Coordinates of C-alpha atoms in Angstrom, one line a residue:
M1 CA 23.0 117.2 216.6
I2 CA 23.1 114.3 214.1
S3 CA 26.6 112.9 213.3
K4 CA 26.8 111.0 210.0
R5 CA 30.5 111.0 209.2
E6 CA 30.8 107.6 207.5
F7 CA 30.5 106.6 203.8
F8 CA 29.1 103.4 202.5
I9 CA 31.7 101.6 200.4
D10 CA 31.9 97.9 199.3
G11 CA 29.1 96.8 201.5
R12 CA 30.1 98.4 204.8
W13 CA 30.2 101.8 206.5
V14 CA 33.7 103.2 206.5
T15 CA 35.5 106.2 208.0
P16 CA 36.9 108.6 205.4
A17 CA 40.6 108.4 204.8
K18 CA 41.1 112.1 205.7
P19 CA 37.8 113.4 207.3
H20 CA 36.8 116.9 206.5
D21 CA 33.7 117.8 208.5
L22 CA 30.9 119.9 207.2
E23 CA 27.9 121.2 209.1
V24 CA 24.4 120.6 207.6
I25 CA 22.3 123.7 208.3
N26 CA 18.6 123.6 209.1
P27 CA 17.2 126.2 206.7
S28 CA 14.3 127.1 209.1
N29 CA 16.5 128.5 211.9
E30 CA 20.0 128.7 210.3
E31 CA 21.4 126.4 213.0
P32 CA 23.6 123.3 212.4
C33 CA 21.5 120.1 212.6
A34 CA 24.0 117.5 211.5
V35 CA 27.7 116.9 210.8
I36 CA 28.9 114.9 207.8
S37 CA 32.4 114.3 206.3
L38 CA 33.4 115.2 202.8
G39 CA 35.3 112.7 200.8
G40 CA 38.7 113.0 199.1
Q41 CA 40.3 111.3 196.1
S42 CA 41.2 108.2 198.1
D43 CA 37.6 107.7 199.2
T44 CA 36.3 108.2 195.6
D45 CA 38.9 105.8 194.3
A46 CA 37.9 103.2 196.9
A47 CA 34.3 103.5 196.0
V48 CA 34.9 103.3 192.3
A49 CA 37.2 100.3 192.7
A50 CA 34.5 98.5 194.8
A51 CA 32.0 99.2 192.1
R52 CA 34.4 98.0 189.4
R53 CA 35.0 94.7 191.2
A54 CA 31.3 94.1 191.8
F55 CA 30.3 94.8 188.2
A56 CA 31.6 91.5 186.8
S57 CA 29.2 89.4 188.8
W58 CA 26.3 91.9 189.2
S59 CA 26.1 92.6 185.5
M60 CA 25.5 88.9 184.8
T61 CA 22.7 88.3 187.4
A62 CA 19.3 87.3 186.2
K63 CA 16.6 90.0 185.8
E64 CA 14.6 88.1 188.4
E65 CA 17.3 88.5 191.0
R66 CA 17.6 92.2 190.4
L67 CA 13.8 92.6 190.5
A68 CA 13.7 90.8 193.9
L69 CA 16.3 93.1 195.3
V70 CA 14.4 96.2 194.3
E71 CA 11.2 94.8 195.6
R72 CA 12.9 94.4 199.0
I73 CA 14.2 98.0 198.8
L74 CA 10.6 99.2 198.2
E75 CA 9.3 97.3 201.1
L76 CA 11.9 98.7 203.5
Y77 CA 11.6 102.2 202.0
N78 CA 7.8 102.2 202.7
A79 CA 8.5 100.9 206.3
R80 CA 10.8 103.8 206.9
A81 CA 8.7 106.5 205.1
E82 CA 8.2 108.6 208.2
E83 CA 12.0 108.6 209.0
M84 CA 12.6 109.7 205.4
A85 CA 10.1 112.5 205.5
Q86 CA 11.6 113.8 208.8
A87 CA 15.1 113.7 207.3
I88 CA 14.1 115.6 204.1
S89 CA 12.2 118.2 206.1
L90 CA 15.1 118.8 208.4
E91 CA 17.8 119.0 205.8
M92 CA 16.2 121.0 203.0
G93 CA 13.3 122.8 204.7
A94 CA 10.3 121.1 203.2
P95 CA 7.3 121.5 205.5
I96 CA 6.7 118.2 207.2
E97 CA 3.3 117.7 205.5
L98 CA 4.8 118.3 202.1
A99 CA 7.7 115.9 203.0
R100 CA 5.2 113.2 204.0
T101 CA 2.8 113.7 201.0
Q102 CA 5.2 114.6 198.2
Q103 CA 8.9 114.4 198.9
A104 CA 9.2 111.0 200.5
P105 CA 6.5 109.3 198.4
A106 CA 8.3 110.4 195.2
G107 CA 10.8 107.7 196.0
S108 CA 8.4 104.9 196.4
W109 CA 6.5 106.1 193.3
H110 CA 9.5 105.8 191.1
I111 CA 10.6 102.5 192.6
K112 CA 7.2 101.0 191.8
N113 CA 7.2 102.5 188.3
F114 CA 10.6 101.1 187.5
L115 CA 9.6 97.7 188.8
R116 CA 6.6 97.7 186.4
A117 CA 8.8 98.8 183.5
A118 CA 11.6 96.3 184.2
K119 CA 9.2 93.3 184.5
T120 CA 8.2 93.6 180.8
F121 CA 11.6 94.9 179.5
S122 CA 13.3 92.5 177.1
F123 CA 17.1 92.6 177.4
E124 CA 17.5 90.3 174.5
R125 CA 15.5 90.8 171.2
M126 CA 15.5 89.5 167.6
L127 CA 16.5 92.1 165.1
G128 CA 13.5 91.0 162.9
D129 CA 12.0 88.2 160.8
H130 CA 14.4 89.2 158.0
A131 CA 17.4 88.3 160.2
P132 CA 16.5 85.4 162.4
N133 CA 20.0 84.8 163.6
D134 CA 20.7 88.4 164.7
R135 CA 20.1 89.5 168.3
I136 CA 20.1 92.9 169.9
L137 CA 21.4 92.7 173.5
Y138 CA 20.8 95.4 176.1
E139 CA 23.7 95.3 178.5
P140 CA 24.6 97.5 181.5
V141 CA 26.8 100.5 180.7
G142 CA 29.1 99.7 183.6
V143 CA 30.2 101.7 186.7
C144 CA 28.0 104.8 187.1
G145 CA 28.7 108.0 189.0
L146 CA 25.4 109.4 190.2
I147 CA 25.3 113.1 191.3
T148 CA 22.0 114.3 192.8
P149 CA 20.6 117.6 194.0
W150 CA 19.0 118.8 197.2
N151 CA 15.6 120.0 196.1
W152 CA 13.8 116.7 195.7
P153 CA 16.3 114.3 197.2
M154 CA 14.6 111.0 197.0
N155 CA 12.9 111.8 193.7
Q156 CA 16.3 112.1 192.1
V157 CA 18.1 109.4 194.0
T158 CA 15.6 106.8 193.1
L159 CA 15.4 108.0 189.5
K160 CA 19.1 107.1 189.2
V161 CA 19.9 104.3 191.7
I162 CA 16.9 102.1 190.9
P163 CA 17.3 101.8 187.1
A164 CA 21.0 101.4 187.6
L165 CA 20.3 98.4 189.8
L166 CA 17.7 96.9 187.6
T167 CA 19.9 97.1 184.5
G168 CA 22.9 95.4 186.2
C169 CA 25.1 98.5 186.7
T170 CA 27.1 99.3 189.8
M171 CA 27.4 102.8 191.1
V172 CA 28.8 105.5 193.3
L173 CA 26.2 108.0 194.6
K174 CA 27.3 111.5 195.6
P175 CA 24.2 113.2 197.1
S176 CA 24.1 116.9 197.7
E177 CA 26.3 117.9 200.6
I178 CA 23.6 120.5 201.5
A179 CA 20.9 117.8 202.1
P180 CA 22.7 114.4 202.6
L181 CA 20.7 112.9 205.4
S182 CA 18.0 111.3 203.3
S183 CA 20.5 109.7 201.1
L184 CA 22.4 108.2 204.1
L185 CA 19.1 106.8 205.2
F186 CA 18.5 105.4 201.7
A187 CA 22.0 103.7 201.9
E188 CA 20.9 102.0 205.1
I189 CA 17.8 100.7 203.3
V190 CA 19.8 99.5 200.3
A191 CA 22.2 97.7 202.6
Q192 CA 19.4 96.2 204.7
A193 CA 17.8 94.8 201.5
G194 CA 20.9 92.6 200.9
T195 CA 22.5 94.5 198.0
P196 CA 25.8 92.7 197.2
A197 CA 29.0 94.4 198.3
G198 CA 30.2 97.0 195.9
V199 CA 27.1 97.3 193.8
F200 CA 25.9 100.5 195.6
N201 CA 28.4 102.9 197.2
L202 CA 27.9 106.3 198.7
V203 CA 30.5 109.0 199.2
N204 CA 29.6 112.5 200.5
G205 CA 31.3 115.4 198.9
D206 CA 30.9 118.7 197.0
G207 CA 30.9 119.3 193.3
P208 CA 34.5 120.5 192.9
G209 CA 35.7 117.6 195.0
V210 CA 34.0 114.2 194.7
G211 CA 31.8 115.4 191.8
T212 CA 34.8 116.3 189.7
Q213 CA 36.7 113.1 190.8
L214 CA 33.8 111.0 189.6
S215 CA 33.3 112.9 186.3
T216 CA 37.1 112.6 185.4
H217 CA 37.6 109.1 186.8
P218 CA 38.9 106.6 184.1
D219 CA 37.0 103.7 185.7
V220 CA 33.6 105.4 185.7
D221 CA 31.7 104.6 182.5
M222 CA 28.8 107.0 182.9
I223 CA 27.8 110.1 184.8
S224 CA 24.2 110.8 185.6
F225 CA 23.8 114.3 187.0
T226 CA 20.9 116.5 188.0
G227 CA 21.5 120.1 188.8
S228 CA 22.2 123.5 187.2
A229 CA 23.1 124.0 183.6
R230 CA 26.4 125.6 184.7
A231 CA 27.4 122.5 186.6
G232 CA 26.2 120.2 183.8
T233 CA 28.5 122.0 181.3
A234 CA 31.5 121.6 183.7
I235 CA 30.7 117.9 184.1
S236 CA 30.5 117.4 180.4
K237 CA 33.9 119.0 179.9
N238 CA 35.4 117.0 182.7
A239 CA 34.0 113.7 181.3
A240 CA 35.2 114.4 177.7
D241 CA 38.8 113.2 178.2
T242 CA 37.6 109.7 179.1
L243 CA 34.7 109.7 176.6
K244 CA 32.2 108.5 179.3
R245 CA 28.5 108.7 178.7
V246 CA 27.0 111.8 180.3
H247 CA 23.3 112.0 181.2
L248 CA 22.1 115.5 182.3
E249 CA 18.9 116.7 183.9
L250 CA 19.3 120.4 184.2
G251 CA 17.2 123.5 184.8
G252 CA 14.1 125.0 183.4
K253 CA 12.1 128.2 182.8
G254 CA 8.7 126.8 182.1
A255 CA 6.0 128.8 180.4
N256 CA 2.4 128.4 181.5
I257 CA 0.2 129.6 178.6
V258 CA -3.3 130.5 179.8
F259 CA -5.7 130.9 177.0
P260 CA -9.1 132.8 177.4
D261 CA -11.0 129.5 177.6
A262 CA -8.9 128.1 180.4
D263 CA -10.8 126.7 183.3
E264 CA -11.6 129.1 186.2
K265 CA -8.9 127.5 188.5
A266 CA -6.1 127.7 185.9
V267 CA -4.4 130.8 187.2
K268 CA -4.6 129.8 190.9
R269 CA -3.4 126.3 190.1
G270 CA -0.4 127.8 188.1
A271 CA 0.6 130.2 190.9
L272 CA 0.4 127.4 193.6
H273 CA 2.4 125.1 191.4
C274 CA 5.1 127.8 191.0
F275 CA 5.3 128.3 194.8
N276 CA 5.3 124.6 195.6
N277 CA 8.4 123.4 197.4
S278 CA 9.3 127.1 197.9
G279 CA 9.7 127.4 194.1
Q280 CA 12.6 124.9 194.2
S281 CA 11.7 122.7 191.2
C282 CA 13.3 122.7 187.8
N283 CA 9.9 122.1 186.2
A284 CA 8.1 124.9 188.0
P285 CA 5.8 127.1 185.8
T286 CA 7.6 130.3 186.6
R287 CA 6.5 132.3 183.5
M288 CA 2.7 132.7 183.2
L289 CA 1.6 133.9 179.8
V290 CA -1.9 135.3 179.7
Q291 CA -3.9 136.5 176.8
R292 CA -4.4 140.3 177.0
D293 CA -8.2 140.4 177.5
H294 CA -7.8 138.3 180.7
Y295 CA -4.5 139.6 181.8
D296 CA -5.6 142.0 184.6
Q297 CA -7.9 139.4 186.1
A298 CA -5.1 136.8 186.1
V299 CA -2.7 139.3 187.8
E300 CA -5.2 139.9 190.6
I301 CA -5.8 136.1 191.1
A302 CA -2.0 135.5 191.3
R303 CA -1.6 138.4 193.7
A304 CA -4.3 137.0 196.0
V305 CA -2.7 133.5 196.0
A306 CA 0.7 135.0 197.0
D307 CA -0.7 137.2 199.7
A308 CA -2.7 134.3 201.2
M309 CA 0.2 131.9 201.1
P310 CA 1.3 131.1 204.7
V311 CA 5.0 130.7 205.4
G312 CA 6.5 128.8 208.3
P313 CA 9.3 126.5 209.5
S314 CA 9.6 123.0 208.2
N315 CA 8.6 121.3 211.5
E316 CA 5.3 123.2 211.7
Q317 CA 2.2 121.2 211.0
G318 CA -0.2 122.2 208.3
R319 CA 0.0 123.4 204.7
H320 CA 2.4 126.3 204.2
M321 CA 5.5 127.3 202.3
G322 CA 8.8 126.6 204.0
P323 CA 12.2 128.3 203.6
V324 CA 14.6 127.9 200.7
V325 CA 17.5 125.6 201.3
S326 CA 20.5 127.8 202.0
Q327 CA 22.0 131.3 202.5
M328 CA 23.4 131.1 199.0
Q329 CA 20.0 130.4 197.5
F330 CA 18.4 133.1 199.7
D331 CA 20.9 135.7 198.5
K332 CA 20.5 134.7 194.9
I333 CA 16.7 134.9 195.0
Q334 CA 16.8 138.3 196.8
G335 CA 19.2 139.6 194.2
L336 CA 16.9 138.5 191.3
I337 CA 13.8 140.0 193.0
Q338 CA 15.6 143.3 193.2
K339 CA 16.7 142.9 189.6
G340 CA 13.1 142.5 188.6
I341 CA 12.2 145.8 190.3
D342 CA 15.2 147.6 188.8
E343 CA 14.4 146.4 185.3
G344 CA 10.9 147.8 185.5
A345 CA 8.6 144.8 186.2
R346 CA 5.6 145.7 188.3
L347 CA 5.8 144.1 191.8
V348 CA 2.2 143.1 192.8
A349 CA 3.0 140.7 195.7
G350 CA 5.9 139.9 197.9
G351 CA 9.2 141.5 197.2
P352 CA 12.6 141.7 198.9
G353 CA 13.3 140.6 202.4
R354 CA 11.8 138.0 204.7
P355 CA 8.1 137.7 205.3
E356 CA 6.7 139.7 208.2
G357 CA 7.5 138.1 211.6
F358 CA 10.7 136.3 210.5
N359 CA 14.2 137.6 211.4
R360 CA 16.1 134.4 210.7
G361 CA 15.7 131.4 208.5
Y362 CA 15.9 131.4 204.7
F363 CA 12.3 132.5 204.2
V364 CA 11.4 134.2 201.0
R365 CA 8.1 136.2 200.4
P366 CA 5.9 134.6 197.7
T367 CA 6.5 137.1 195.0
V368 CA 4.5 138.0 191.8
F369 CA 5.7 140.3 189.1
A370 CA 3.4 141.6 186.3
D371 CA 4.2 143.5 183.1
V372 CA 7.3 141.3 182.6
S373 CA 8.9 141.3 179.2
N374 CA 10.7 138.2 178.1
D375 CA 14.1 140.0 177.8
M376 CA 14.1 140.8 181.6
T377 CA 16.5 138.9 183.8
I378 CA 13.6 137.4 185.8
A379 CA 12.2 135.9 182.6
R380 CA 15.5 134.6 181.4
E381 CA 17.3 133.1 184.5
E382 CA 16.1 130.2 186.6
I383 CA 15.4 131.8 190.0
F384 CA 14.7 128.6 191.9
G385 CA 12.5 130.4 194.4
P386 CA 8.9 131.4 194.9
V387 CA 8.8 134.1 192.2
L388 CA 6.2 134.2 189.4
S389 CA 6.5 136.4 186.4
I390 CA 3.3 137.2 184.4
L391 CA 3.6 138.2 180.7
P392 CA 0.8 139.3 178.4
F393 CA 0.3 138.0 174.8
E394 CA -2.0 138.9 172.0
T395 CA -2.1 135.8 169.8
E396 CA -1.4 132.1 170.0
E397 CA 1.6 132.6 167.7
E398 CA 3.0 135.2 170.0
A399 CA 2.5 132.9 173.0
I400 CA 4.4 130.1 171.4
A401 CA 7.2 132.5 170.4
I402 CA 7.5 133.8 173.9
A403 CA 7.4 130.3 175.5
N404 CA 10.2 129.0 173.1
D405 CA 12.3 132.2 173.5
T406 CA 14.5 130.7 176.3
T407 CA 17.7 128.7 176.5
Y408 CA 15.8 126.1 178.5
G409 CA 13.4 123.4 177.3
L410 CA 12.2 121.3 180.2
T411 CA 8.4 121.6 180.9
N412 CA 5.8 123.9 179.5
Y413 CA 2.1 124.1 180.4
V414 CA -1.0 124.8 178.4
Q415 CA -4.4 125.8 179.8
S416 CA -7.3 125.6 177.3
Q417 CA -10.6 123.8 177.0
N418 CA -10.2 123.4 173.3
S419 CA -8.4 120.1 172.5
E420 CA -7.3 121.2 169.1
T421 CA -5.7 124.3 170.6
R422 CA -3.9 122.2 173.2
Q423 CA -2.6 119.7 170.8
R424 CA -1.5 122.2 168.2
V425 CA 0.4 124.3 170.8
A426 CA 1.9 121.2 172.5
R427 CA 3.5 120.1 169.2
R428 CA 5.2 123.4 168.7
L429 CA 6.6 124.0 172.2
R430 CA 10.3 123.2 172.3
S431 CA 10.4 121.3 175.6
G432 CA 10.8 117.7 176.7
M433 CA 7.4 117.8 178.5
V434 CA 4.1 119.5 178.2
E435 CA 1.4 119.3 180.8
M436 CA -2.1 120.6 180.1
N437 CA -5.0 121.7 182.3
G438 CA -3.4 120.5 185.5
Q439 CA -3.2 116.9 184.3
P440 CA 0.1 115.3 185.6
R441 CA 2.1 113.0 183.5
G442 CA 1.3 109.3 183.9
A443 CA 3.3 106.7 185.7
G444 CA 6.4 105.7 183.7
S445 CA 6.3 108.9 181.6
P446 CA 9.9 110.1 180.7
F447 CA 11.2 113.2 182.5
G448 CA 13.7 115.3 180.7
G449 CA 14.3 118.3 178.5
M450 CA 15.9 119.9 175.5
K451 CA 18.5 122.6 174.9
A452 CA 20.0 123.8 178.2
S453 CA 17.6 121.6 180.2
G454 CA 19.7 118.5 179.4
N455 CA 19.9 115.4 177.3
G456 CA 18.6 112.6 179.4
R457 CA 15.2 110.9 180.0
E458 CA 14.4 109.5 183.5
G459 CA 11.5 107.3 184.5
G460 CA 10.0 104.2 183.0
V461 CA 11.4 102.4 180.0
W462 CA 13.4 105.4 179.0
G463 CA 15.1 105.6 182.4
L464 CA 16.2 101.9 182.0
E465 CA 17.5 102.5 178.5
D466 CA 19.7 105.4 179.7
F467 CA 21.8 102.8 181.7
L468 CA 22.1 100.3 178.9
E469 CA 24.4 99.7 176.0
V470 CA 23.1 98.2 172.8
K471 CA 25.0 95.3 171.3
A472 CA 24.3 93.8 167.9
V473 CA 25.2 90.1 167.5
S474 CA 24.9 88.0 164.3
G475 CA 25.0 84.2 163.9
W476 CA 23.1 83.6 167.1

């Protein structure tokens, strides 16, 4: 069993003041695979104090120095990519091929994109020709508390740590206590790259503990959090007393609108996207809206995709769906699948219980519901598991109304060969992102949502700006 009981504070690995051990569970077999320690107030205080001390010098470094550091981090990250994939696969159950091809590479993808954005970012600008002696300065916000989830560990860690470094901020990272091993490896990489003491700190802990300590801490200037809307609300309330900036990336309940002229692979592509990472993605297209004339065919295609989806442990080679991350998530998903049945949705694939052949591990059957109405629980709540709900619609207007009838607003999807239809619908969807015809967003595109999906934008120039204050200076 792996033992990772130390924290990274002020440039060195330190033992917690009052260690409280926690077992990390392998979701594929429900066995402990590692032991970490959870931090207390004194550990959080020490990390914040180190970040505060380091801020005075790090905030004044030249852009070129910060770029050089992040370039070294990228080189080391790539050199340890297989270690990273193995850590992610073990801790959160991603099949090893998915960990190698999607999970670990998400980190290097974001590091490269931030480097590109930062190289051309101007931290000092003229206001305009009308005011030649006015300057607009973009300055680091200060000490940042970074709280990241377990579902895409390096995706979220790099989306926060890297722009914070590039803008001159210092930070305390609290990764998910459910999947902390990849972040501990990332801390080794950051240290090996020569990051100055105190600039980057890591303290393991849970939300009520270290998470709350960071969000209420008077010496933390900003909280960047990715997770549930419930936790985001609590963090916002905790941070209000100190008036710190709060950046939230929260959940989603994405609609995938499939028009009659969609390409022949649209339904299969949407179902596979929903099941990717065992359905544990906030931007998953979990509500598939299909025009009535093509509805029965779409239901049959989605059923076939689910029935053909292999399920297996994370260390098994090949392309398959792994377990969900924990007993808590497993129980929540099982309850919502049963809720769908009880509320009258038509179960066409999957259902309650583990897949055939599994009597342990947090494995969920790839599940498809048809004849779902948008007032059902499975259409309202973020399930965060491999569960697809299919809803019929008659007109474009009705499809837009159904898609927007949710508290969330992260990502929606449109499938149509008609560019006018796509563009018209995209403008009316109330979400921070719209992806069409299976085309992913480009490098440096902002990730973020509206409504209960949060208030931040991560990635590219927008990700840098979230860690910057704007200062207006006259008489330059």
